[in-house]
Amino acid sequence: MTDPRLTPLAASLPDTVPFVGPETQERAMGRPFAARLGANENVFGPSPKAIEAMRAAAAEAWMYGDPEAHELRHAIAAHHGVGPEHIRVGEGIDGLLGLLARLTIGPGDWAVTSEGGYPTFDFHVTGFGGRIERIPYDGDRVDAKGLIERAEFAGAKLVYIANPDNPMGGHHGADTILEMIDTLPEGALLVLDEAYVEFAPEGTAPEIDPTDERVIRFRTFSKAHGLAGARIGYAIGPAPLIAAFDRVRNHFGLTRMAQAGALAALQDQDWLAQVQAHVTDACARIAAIAHDNGLVPLPSATNFVAIDCGADGAFAKRVLDGLVKRGVFVRMPGVAPLNRCIRVSAGTEADLDAFAQALPEALEEARAAD
Amino acid sequence: MTDPRLTPLAASLPDTVPFVGPETQERAMGRPFAARLGANENVFGPSPKAIEAMRAAAAEAWMYGDPEAHELRHAIAAHHGVGPEHIRVGEGIDGLLGLLARLTIGPGDWAVTSEGGYPTFDFHVTGFGGRIERIPYDGDRVDAKGLIERAEFAGAKLVYIANPDNPMGGHHGADTILEMIDTLPEGALLVLDEAYVEFAPEGTAPEIDPTDERVIRFRTFSKAHGLAGARIGYAIGPAPLIAAFDRVRNHFGLTRMAQAGALAALQDQDWLAQVQAHVTDACARIAAIAHDNGLVPLPSATNFVAIDCGADGAFAKRVLDGLVKRGVFVRMPGVAPLNRCIRVSAGTEADLDAFAQALPEALEEARAAD
């Protein structure tokens, strides 16, 4: 039953959600996962200084957080060498994508993204009545040129690309992104989601003039900085667009703990470097485990590895179910042909031991069901 | 300059924000406030158990919070003796009001509220293209009957009332609220903001059948539970409407710390009782300080006291400026005739010492400028 007071748009929206949390699966199973490798979280955790900053802020939780996130915003601006008028801090990239969609997408407006790409972008565009063109991947990489061509054809307002990519883990070099910007149709905005960029090779993140009105880029503290549970990310973009977020955002929506934790995390670049090294090692081990089982790991510029299970989506789903059943939380892409893969996040040694143990059994079971 | 890609609605929105944070004033003054009595925060703080729960959760901040806030949602439901399908946890009442406006208000839809009432409701309704009828207070109380009559006249979809009221601090008894519900025009929804209800006399919060489709009520952990900086509140309402929030919300928007802190706060009703006692004492002292200075404190059912400064808005503003200048952060209502008052939140003894010291000086200065 639908509430009769919903707007026609709200009434038309599906009841589906972009992701089901691992806790929901744990409740259904009646036990916790032994290894949490499905949400591309950072098992190596935030900087101890960030934890300490959040613990200190917890005692001050009776005060609202600064609605301007002034200190953090200025620190991020300084970190990137841009003015604070180009930075907007928000409740994760998810929250900021929602605000961007609200600002730019009205009923019937078009957005372009990749088929099988990050579903939360689609969720928000659809949620504001927008229409979506989805471009198939070019092999296992986002079809950057195809996105631009379709944007031109559709008269799209938003063109979304995650670089590095989720869920496949690949990346384009900065040159490709710069070429996308240069060929972007008039009136369109490139939405450059760089959630995983701290894990990518040098030369992935383009130098972009933040006054360039053709692009808004998103970064997060959820991945490399290990603060997924604090929900904080930011946008870098042209000042008039960044300013417009103030018209629609939840001004006191950022917690005090998140602001304090993010600031401390940003300032601890040594910890970040350690995390990057751990992630590199963990991804190499995931790839090795895949090889050991006769599977093909895709190259990763992120903190996860997509593993080609060598057959179709139904087969990969059986492998995934077998892993989940054995207490290893992983996810997989939602559409063919990407869904021949499962997606495994960088884990601790114990996490990957559990994965290494469960995978052969899950594979055997999946093959037996053929 | 406005970004050309904004929707016509977004382009039409003003650049104003509902509230300026005290940190912004502090930065302008170049020093922190000595007493933070302007945002109706709870200076007595959250339960030590809530702080401990948030501190423990900080170490697990690498994990996203449960997007269903399952444990907290069920605990709240049990606390109120309703099913969890009637509860929606979100990023404070502000965030939930934004989602409600998004779900129900399209361009040209009407909402009714009080003139001088909570501006964030207006911000969200306007933000989705809605139009607002504002009903003057009846003396210093919300004109409950007037709201309903105007709702009927305007064909409003939303009728907002804060009970107890902010910014004047008064309240209506449960009977008045129940009568509003019974006389609510067909197709309208009563938005009952009970942010301050834990401070109100018995008999303020009506017993409402949560299956009643005519009303949605909002509670928060920001006030009595002392968790403003954790940004967490909830809605109680009919299941179809509560379910619809899933179509538009930021699913992973609640931090792990907030969920843990709110759960612990809810479970520590002894602490809540202590806070209530402290607030009663503090409000009595604020009233006494007002009397000492020849001013009239309004009766309060909240954690703040509106003080009638005895003249017009310009005078009260000078009093407020004098307090702010002396390091005492207070706020005041935005429109006449409410703006003859300043609004002072319950503070610690030290806070109220600072207020008691600053007020006579601020008054003298304000009178001298006449």
mmCIF file of C-alpha atoms in Angstrom, chain A residues 14-339:
data_model
loop_
_atom_site.group_PDB
_atom_site.id
_atom_site.type_symbol
_atom_site.label_atom_id
_atom_site.label_comp_id
_atom_site.label_asym_id
_atom_site.label_seq_id
_atom_site.Cartn_x
_atom_site.Cartn_y
_atom_site.Cartn_z
ATOM 1 C CA PRO A 14 10.426 1.371 -6.453
ATOM 2 C CA ASP A 15 10.862 0.041 -2.937
ATOM 3 C CA THR A 16 14.289 -1.307 -3.772
ATOM 4 C CA VAL A 17 17.423 -0.074 -2.047
ATOM 5 C CA PRO A 18 20.886 0.190 -3.641
ATOM 6 C CA PHE A 19 22.602 -2.197 -1.218
ATOM 7 C CA VAL A 20 21.615 -4.604 1.499
ATOM 8 C CA GLY A 21 23.982 -4.334 4.454
ATOM 9 C CA PRO A 22 25.973 -7.327 5.691
ATOM 10 C CA GLU A 23 24.203 -7.024 9.047
ATOM 11 C CA THR A 24 20.942 -7.951 7.325
ATOM 12 C CA GLN A 25 22.559 -11.099 5.967
ATOM 13 C CA GLU A 26 24.044 -11.867 9.363
ATOM 14 C CA ARG A 27 20.632 -11.578 10.990
ATOM 15 C CA ALA A 28 19.186 -13.906 8.379
ATOM 16 C CA MET A 29 22.008 -16.415 8.909
ATOM 17 C CA GLY A 30 21.851 -16.105 12.669
ATOM 18 C CA ARG A 31 25.612 -15.584 12.978
ATOM 19 C CA PRO A 32 28.187 -12.929 12.138
ATOM 20 C CA PHE A 33 30.486 -13.131 9.145
ATOM 21 C CA ALA A 34 33.965 -14.440 9.861
ATOM 22 C CA ALA A 35 35.398 -12.179 7.140
ATOM 23 C CA ARG A 36 33.815 -8.925 6.019
ATOM 24 C CA LEU A 37 35.102 -8.550 2.468
ATOM 25 C CA GLY A 38 32.034 -7.359 0.592
ATOM 26 C CA ALA A 39 31.689 -3.612 1.082
ATOM 27 C CA ASN A 40 35.204 -2.489 0.173
ATOM 28 C CA GLU A 41 35.689 -1.261 3.678
ATOM 29 C CA ASN A 42 39.187 -0.710 4.975
ATOM 30 C CA VAL A 43 39.892 -3.523 7.408
ATOM 31 C CA PHE A 44 43.181 -1.867 8.324
ATOM 32 C CA GLY A 45 41.158 0.838 9.947
ATOM 33 C CA PRO A 46 41.474 4.554 10.358
ATOM 34 C CA SER A 47 44.528 6.249 11.780
ATOM 35 C CA PRO A 48 44.774 5.715 15.546
ATOM 36 C CA LYS A 49 44.827 9.502 15.705
ATOM 37 C CA ALA A 50 41.451 9.592 13.971
ATOM 38 C CA ILE A 51 40.046 7.087 16.448
ATOM 39 C CA GLU A 52 41.426 9.159 19.304
ATOM 40 C CA ALA A 53 39.926 12.335 17.818
ATOM 41 C CA MET A 54 36.527 10.674 17.526
ATOM 42 C CA ARG A 55 36.733 9.337 21.061
ATOM 43 C CA ALA A 56 37.521 12.816 22.328
ATOM 44 C CA ALA A 57 34.671 14.278 20.263
ATOM 45 C CA ALA A 58 32.250 11.698 21.690
ATOM 46 C CA ALA A 59 32.463 13.436 25.058
ATOM 47 C CA GLU A 60 31.394 16.668 23.346
ATOM 48 C CA ALA A 61 28.525 15.056 21.476
ATOM 49 C CA TRP A 62 26.012 17.266 23.258
ATOM 50 C CA MET A 63 27.047 20.060 20.886
ATOM 51 C CA TYR A 64 25.941 20.124 17.270
ATOM 52 C CA GLY A 65 28.768 19.795 14.813
ATOM 53 C CA ASP A 66 29.857 22.951 13.041
ATOM 54 C CA PRO A 67 27.377 23.197 10.149
ATOM 55 C CA GLU A 68 30.080 24.732 7.968
ATOM 56 C CA ALA A 69 32.653 22.053 8.863
ATOM 57 C CA HIS A 70 34.973 25.012 8.663
ATOM 58 C CA GLU A 71 38.157 23.496 9.983
ATOM 59 C CA LEU A 72 37.868 20.294 7.970
ATOM 60 C CA ARG A 73 36.805 22.114 4.822
ATOM 61 C CA HIS A 74 39.786 24.423 5.022
ATOM 62 C CA ALA A 75 42.139 21.540 5.748
ATOM 63 C CA ILE A 76 40.867 19.639 2.716
ATOM 64 C CA ALA A 77 41.201 22.753 0.586
ATOM 65 C CA ALA A 78 44.788 23.249 1.731
ATOM 66 C CA HIS A 79 45.522 19.566 1.131
ATOM 67 C CA HIS A 80 44.441 19.926 -2.494
ATOM 68 C CA GLY A 81 45.838 23.417 -2.908
ATOM 69 C CA VAL A 82 42.481 24.956 -3.770
ATOM 70 C CA GLY A 83 40.280 27.581 -2.141
ATOM 71 C CA PRO A 84 37.653 26.412 0.374
ATOM 72 C CA GLU A 85 34.934 27.735 -1.935
ATOM 73 C CA HIS A 86 35.677 24.713 -4.100
ATOM 74 C CA ILE A 87 35.107 22.173 -1.305
ATOM 75 C CA ARG A 88 31.833 20.830 0.069
ATOM 76 C CA VAL A 89 31.925 18.282 2.885
ATOM 77 C CA GLY A 90 28.943 15.968 3.209
ATOM 78 C CA GLU A 91 27.549 12.685 4.481
ATOM 79 C CA GLY A 92 29.671 10.476 2.270
ATOM 80 C CA ILE A 93 29.773 10.454 -1.506
ATOM 81 C CA ASP A 94 26.331 8.822 -1.388
ATOM 82 C CA GLY A 95 24.853 11.814 0.392
ATOM 83 C CA LEU A 96 26.628 14.281 -1.879
ATOM 84 C CA LEU A 97 25.495 12.428 -5.008
ATOM 85 C CA GLY A 98 21.938 12.712 -3.716
ATOM 86 C CA LEU A 99 22.301 16.449 -3.270
ATOM 87 C CA LEU A 100 23.897 16.827 -6.697
ATOM 88 C CA ALA A 101 21.030 14.930 -8.297
ATOM 89 C CA ARG A 102 18.565 17.121 -6.442
ATOM 90 C CA LEU A 103 20.289 20.273 -7.655
ATOM 91 C CA THR A 104 20.579 19.277 -11.289
ATOM 92 C CA ILE A 105 18.048 16.595 -12.162
ATOM 93 C CA GLY A 106 14.381 17.315 -12.728
ATOM 94 C CA PRO A 107 11.743 15.027 -14.187
ATOM 95 C CA GLY A 108 12.836 13.824 -17.600
ATOM 96 C CA ASP A 109 16.435 15.001 -17.377
ATOM 97 C CA TRP A 110 19.005 12.510 -18.547
ATOM 98 C CA ALA A 111 22.076 11.133 -16.882
ATOM 99 C CA VAL A 112 24.587 8.710 -18.368
ATOM 100 C CA THR A 113 26.462 6.033 -16.480
ATOM 101 C CA SER A 114 27.905 2.566 -16.984
ATOM 102 C CA GLU A 115 25.742 -0.546 -17.082
ATOM 103 C CA GLY A 116 26.642 -2.339 -13.875
ATOM 104 C CA GLY A 117 28.240 0.748 -12.338
ATOM 105 C CA TYR A 118 27.652 2.237 -8.901
ATOM 106 C CA PRO A 119 23.909 1.786 -8.247
ATOM 107 C CA THR A 120 23.589 4.619 -5.738
ATOM 108 C CA PHE A 121 24.133 7.175 -8.500
ATOM 109 C CA ASP A 122 21.233 5.637 -10.410
ATOM 110 C CA PHE A 123 19.144 5.531 -7.223
ATOM 111 C CA HIS A 124 19.485 9.259 -6.720
ATOM 112 C CA VAL A 125 18.945 10.260 -10.345
ATOM 113 C CA THR A 126 15.836 8.101 -10.547
ATOM 114 C CA GLY A 127 14.745 9.456 -7.183
ATOM 115 C CA PHE A 128 14.502 12.944 -8.635
ATOM 116 C CA GLY A 129 12.675 11.814 -11.747
ATOM 117 C CA GLY A 130 15.707 11.621 -13.994
ATOM 118 C CA ARG A 131 16.214 9.110 -16.750
ATOM 119 C CA ILE A 132 19.352 7.050 -17.146
ATOM 120 C CA GLU A 133 21.276 5.806 -20.141
ATOM 121 C CA ARG A 134 23.564 2.938 -19.207
ATOM 122 C CA ILE A 135 26.570 2.253 -21.407
ATOM 123 C CA PRO A 136 28.042 -1.257 -21.417
ATOM 124 C CA TYR A 137 31.625 -1.627 -20.228
ATOM 125 C CA ASP A 138 34.300 -1.855 -22.872
ATOM 126 C CA GLY A 139 35.593 -5.263 -21.845
ATOM 127 C CA ASP A 140 36.197 -4.855 -18.141
ATOM 128 C CA ARG A 141 36.753 -1.122 -18.252
ATOM 129 C CA VAL A 142 34.347 1.747 -18.278
ATOM 130 C CA ASP A 143 33.748 2.924 -21.854
ATOM 131 C CA ALA A 144 34.826 6.515 -21.323
ATOM 132 C CA LYS A 145 34.357 7.521 -24.929
ATOM 133 C CA GLY A 146 30.998 5.756 -25.115
ATOM 134 C CA LEU A 147 29.747 7.686 -22.084
ATOM 135 C CA ILE A 148 30.572 10.986 -23.749
ATOM 136 C CA GLU A 149 29.040 9.995 -27.066
ATOM 137 C CA ARG A 150 25.824 8.909 -25.393
ATOM 138 C CA ALA A 151 25.743 12.057 -23.289
ATOM 139 C CA GLU A 152 25.875 14.094 -26.476
ATOM 140 C CA PHE A 153 23.133 12.018 -28.057
ATOM 141 C CA ALA A 154 20.869 12.108 -24.993
ATOM 142 C CA GLY A 155 21.514 15.716 -24.040
ATOM 143 C CA ALA A 156 22.538 14.443 -20.613
ATOM 144 C CA LYS A 157 23.077 16.779 -17.687
ATOM 145 C CA LEU A 158 25.231 14.375 -15.700
ATOM 146 C CA VAL A 159 27.859 11.915 -16.877
ATOM 147 C CA TYR A 160 29.038 9.581 -14.121
ATOM 148 C CA ILE A 161 32.331 7.763 -14.032
ATOM 149 C CA ALA A 162 34.072 6.125 -11.110
ATOM 150 C CA ASN A 163 37.820 6.191 -11.621
ATOM 151 C CA PRO A 164 39.176 3.843 -10.394
ATOM 152 C CA ASP A 165 36.111 1.821 -11.178
ATOM 153 C CA ASN A 166 33.748 -0.020 -8.888
ATOM 154 C CA PRO A 167 32.805 -2.915 -9.192
ATOM 155 C CA MET A 168 35.502 -4.080 -11.645
ATOM 156 C CA GLY A 169 38.456 -2.371 -10.025
ATOM 157 C CA GLY A 170 40.155 -1.089 -13.173
ATOM 158 C CA HIS A 171 41.118 2.450 -13.956
ATOM 159 C CA HIS A 172 41.730 4.906 -16.717
ATOM 160 C CA GLY A 173 44.736 7.182 -16.797
ATOM 161 C CA ALA A 174 44.320 10.861 -16.163
ATOM 162 C CA ASP A 175 44.593 11.567 -19.891
ATOM 163 C CA THR A 176 41.380 9.692 -20.572
ATOM 164 C CA ILE A 177 39.525 11.662 -17.915
ATOM 165 C CA LEU A 178 40.891 14.939 -19.263
ATOM 166 C CA GLU A 179 39.787 13.928 -22.737
ATOM 167 C CA MET A 180 36.299 13.184 -21.411
ATOM 168 C CA ILE A 181 36.192 16.678 -19.954
ATOM 169 C CA ASP A 182 37.401 18.237 -23.172
ATOM 170 C CA THR A 183 34.792 16.444 -25.252
ATOM 171 C CA LEU A 184 31.935 16.780 -22.755
ATOM 172 C CA PRO A 185 28.856 18.193 -24.459
ATOM 173 C CA GLU A 186 27.777 21.724 -23.630
ATOM 174 C CA GLY A 187 25.548 21.868 -20.561
ATOM 175 C CA ALA A 188 26.716 18.557 -19.133
ATOM 176 C CA LEU A 189 28.639 17.969 -15.920
ATOM 177 C CA LEU A 190 31.190 15.192 -15.459
ATOM 178 C CA VAL A 191 30.628 13.472 -12.120
ATOM 179 C CA LEU A 192 34.022 12.014 -11.306
ATOM 180 C CA ASP A 193 33.781 9.611 -8.393
ATOM 181 C CA GLU A 194 37.276 9.090 -7.014
ATOM 182 C CA ALA A 195 36.318 7.068 -3.946
ATOM 183 C CA TYR A 196 39.202 4.653 -4.542
ATOM 184 C CA VAL A 197 41.756 7.013 -6.013
ATOM 185 C CA GLU A 198 44.193 6.758 -3.095
ATOM 186 C CA PHE A 199 44.739 3.103 -4.064
ATOM 187 C CA ALA A 200 45.345 3.828 -7.743
ATOM 188 C CA PRO A 201 48.674 4.173 -9.557
ATOM 189 C CA GLU A 202 50.224 7.591 -9.944
ATOM 190 C CA GLY A 203 48.717 9.310 -12.929
ATOM 191 C CA THR A 204 45.140 8.166 -12.303
ATOM 192 C CA ALA A 205 43.815 11.372 -10.784
ATOM 193 C CA PRO A 206 44.067 14.183 -13.276
ATOM 194 C CA GLU A 207 45.113 17.622 -12.242
ATOM 195 C CA ILE A 208 41.932 19.571 -12.637
ATOM 196 C CA ASP A 209 41.510 23.260 -12.267
ATOM 197 C CA PRO A 210 38.763 23.478 -9.616
ATOM 198 C CA THR A 211 37.308 26.479 -11.394
ATOM 199 C CA ASP A 212 36.600 24.236 -14.386
ATOM 200 C CA GLU A 213 32.821 24.244 -14.592
ATOM 201 C CA ARG A 214 32.671 21.001 -16.502
ATOM 202 C CA VAL A 215 33.539 18.658 -13.667
ATOM 203 C CA ILE A 216 32.758 17.880 -10.050
ATOM 204 C CA ARG A 217 34.838 15.241 -8.331
ATOM 205 C CA PHE A 218 34.088 13.291 -5.200
ATOM 206 C CA ARG A 219 36.421 11.917 -2.559
ATOM 207 C CA THR A 220 35.649 10.015 0.604
ATOM 208 C CA PHE A 221 37.056 9.195 4.008
ATOM 209 C CA SER A 222 35.266 5.828 3.848
ATOM 210 C CA LYS A 223 37.890 3.890 1.909
ATOM 211 C CA ALA A 224 41.597 4.669 2.209
ATOM 212 C CA HIS A 225 41.001 6.679 5.393
ATOM 213 C CA GLY A 226 38.991 3.852 6.985
ATOM 214 C CA LEU A 227 36.062 5.958 8.174
ATOM 215 C CA ALA A 228 33.092 4.336 6.418
ATOM 216 C CA GLY A 229 31.168 4.229 9.685
ATOM 217 C CA ALA A 230 31.622 7.965 10.199
ATOM 218 C CA ARG A 231 30.022 8.838 6.862
ATOM 219 C CA ILE A 232 32.017 11.676 5.517
ATOM 220 C CA GLY A 233 33.213 12.648 2.087
ATOM 221 C CA TYR A 234 33.626 15.737 -0.024
ATOM 222 C CA ALA A 235 33.162 17.297 -3.412
ATOM 223 C CA ILE A 236 35.678 19.420 -5.286
ATOM 224 C CA GLY A 237 34.108 21.619 -7.918
ATOM 225 C CA PRO A 238 33.382 25.043 -9.359
ATOM 226 C CA ALA A 239 32.413 27.569 -6.701
ATOM 227 C CA PRO A 240 28.859 28.375 -7.912
ATOM 228 C CA LEU A 241 27.919 24.700 -7.944
ATOM 229 C CA ILE A 242 29.605 24.035 -4.598
ATOM 230 C CA ALA A 243 27.763 27.012 -3.116
ATOM 231 C CA ALA A 244 24.421 25.704 -4.372
ATOM 232 C CA PHE A 245 24.639 22.678 -2.060
ATOM 233 C CA ASP A 246 23.911 25.093 0.775
ATOM 234 C CA ARG A 247 20.414 25.574 -0.648
ATOM 235 C CA VAL A 248 19.396 21.980 -0.135
ATOM 236 C CA ARG A 249 21.645 20.203 2.316
ATOM 237 C CA ASN A 250 21.011 19.078 5.897
ATOM 238 C CA HIS A 251 23.140 21.783 7.469
ATOM 239 C CA PHE A 252 23.800 20.112 10.797
ATOM 240 C CA GLY A 253 24.016 16.658 9.239
ATOM 241 C CA LEU A 254 27.711 16.010 9.821
ATOM 242 C CA THR A 255 28.476 14.589 13.210
ATOM 243 C CA ARG A 256 31.087 16.110 15.472
ATOM 244 C CA MET A 257 32.893 12.781 15.615
ATOM 245 C CA ALA A 258 33.054 12.514 11.825
ATOM 246 C CA GLN A 259 34.449 16.012 11.417
ATOM 247 C CA ALA A 260 37.100 15.423 14.067
ATOM 248 C CA GLY A 261 37.984 11.968 12.762
ATOM 249 C CA ALA A 262 38.275 13.080 9.146
ATOM 250 C CA LEU A 263 40.505 15.996 10.069
ATOM 251 C CA ALA A 264 42.859 13.748 12.031
ATOM 252 C CA ALA A 265 42.828 11.148 9.246
ATOM 253 C CA LEU A 266 43.732 13.733 6.639
ATOM 254 C CA GLN A 267 46.645 14.887 8.752
ATOM 255 C CA ASP A 268 48.053 11.384 9.200
ATOM 256 C CA GLN A 269 49.488 10.714 5.768
ATOM 257 C CA ASP A 270 51.947 8.218 7.218
ATOM 258 C CA TRP A 271 49.084 5.992 8.277
ATOM 259 C CA LEU A 272 47.557 6.347 4.831
ATOM 260 C CA ALA A 273 50.818 5.160 3.294
ATOM 261 C CA GLN A 274 50.804 2.101 5.580
ATOM 262 C CA VAL A 275 47.228 1.333 4.598
ATOM 263 C CA GLN A 276 48.122 1.622 0.938
ATOM 264 C CA ALA A 277 50.943 -0.882 1.414
ATOM 265 C CA HIS A 278 48.689 -3.310 3.305
ATOM 266 C CA VAL A 279 46.052 -3.046 0.597
ATOM 267 C CA THR A 280 48.570 -3.705 -2.154
ATOM 268 C CA ASP A 281 49.697 -6.848 -0.348
ATOM 269 C CA ALA A 282 46.149 -7.979 0.339
ATOM 270 C CA CYS A 283 45.079 -7.506 -3.274
ATOM 271 C CA ALA A 284 48.114 -9.478 -4.408
ATOM 272 C CA ARG A 285 47.135 -12.295 -2.083
ATOM 273 C CA ILE A 286 43.528 -12.259 -3.312
ATOM 274 C CA ALA A 287 44.878 -12.529 -6.849
ATOM 275 C CA ALA A 288 47.123 -15.407 -5.804
ATOM 276 C CA ILE A 289 44.226 -17.227 -4.164
ATOM 277 C CA ALA A 290 42.210 -16.772 -7.339
ATOM 278 C CA HIS A 291 45.065 -18.207 -9.416
ATOM 279 C CA ASP A 292 45.465 -21.112 -7.003
ATOM 280 C CA ASN A 293 41.862 -21.976 -7.741
ATOM 281 C CA GLY A 294 42.185 -21.631 -11.487
ATOM 282 C CA LEU A 295 40.327 -18.333 -11.603
ATOM 283 C CA VAL A 296 41.391 -15.062 -13.163
ATOM 284 C CA PRO A 297 41.763 -11.969 -10.977
ATOM 285 C CA LEU A 298 41.255 -8.683 -12.788
ATOM 286 C CA PRO A 299 43.866 -5.961 -12.390
ATOM 287 C CA SER A 300 42.896 -3.706 -9.501
ATOM 288 C CA ALA A 301 43.533 -0.020 -8.844
ATOM 289 C CA THR A 302 41.367 -0.178 -5.723
ATOM 290 C CA ASN A 303 41.139 -2.002 -2.391
ATOM 291 C CA PHE A 304 39.303 -4.940 -3.904
ATOM 292 C CA VAL A 305 39.750 -7.505 -6.643
ATOM 293 C CA ALA A 306 37.113 -8.652 -9.089
ATOM 294 C CA ILE A 307 37.654 -12.354 -9.760
ATOM 295 C CA ASP A 308 36.417 -13.845 -12.993
ATOM 296 C CA CYS A 309 34.832 -17.158 -11.995
ATOM 297 C CA GLY A 310 35.087 -18.357 -15.572
ATOM 298 C CA ALA A 311 31.426 -18.920 -16.331
ATOM 299 C CA ASP A 312 28.168 -16.992 -16.227
ATOM 300 C CA GLY A 313 26.397 -14.925 -13.590
ATOM 301 C CA ALA A 314 24.463 -17.891 -12.241
ATOM 302 C CA PHE A 315 27.712 -19.724 -11.612
ATOM 303 C CA ALA A 316 29.376 -16.746 -9.929
ATOM 304 C CA LYS A 317 26.283 -16.310 -7.785
ATOM 305 C CA ARG A 318 26.604 -19.901 -6.607
ATOM 306 C CA VAL A 319 30.248 -19.285 -5.739
ATOM 307 C CA LEU A 320 29.234 -16.148 -3.848
ATOM 308 C CA ASP A 321 26.482 -18.012 -2.002
ATOM 309 C CA GLY A 322 28.967 -20.687 -1.058
ATOM 310 C CA LEU A 323 31.347 -18.092 0.352
ATOM 311 C CA VAL A 324 28.594 -16.315 2.247
ATOM 312 C CA LYS A 325 27.413 -19.616 3.668
ATOM 313 C CA ARG A 326 30.940 -20.192 4.940
ATOM 314 C CA GLY A 327 30.993 -16.838 6.680
ATOM 315 C CA VAL A 328 32.839 -14.851 4.017
ATOM 316 C CA PHE A 329 30.945 -11.708 3.010
ATOM 317 C CA VAL A 330 31.612 -10.753 -0.610
ATOM 318 C CA ARG A 331 29.531 -9.069 -3.294
ATOM 319 C CA MET A 332 29.309 -9.284 -7.071
ATOM 320 C CA PRO A 333 28.375 -7.032 -9.979
ATOM 321 C CA GLY A 334 24.692 -6.918 -10.798
ATOM 322 C CA VAL A 335 24.614 -7.322 -14.579
ATOM 323 C CA ALA A 336 26.122 -9.445 -17.346
ATOM 324 C CA PRO A 337 28.842 -9.801 -18.412
ATOM 325 C CA LEU A 338 30.362 -8.256 -15.274
ATOM 326 C CA ASN A 339 28.474 -10.706 -13.102
#
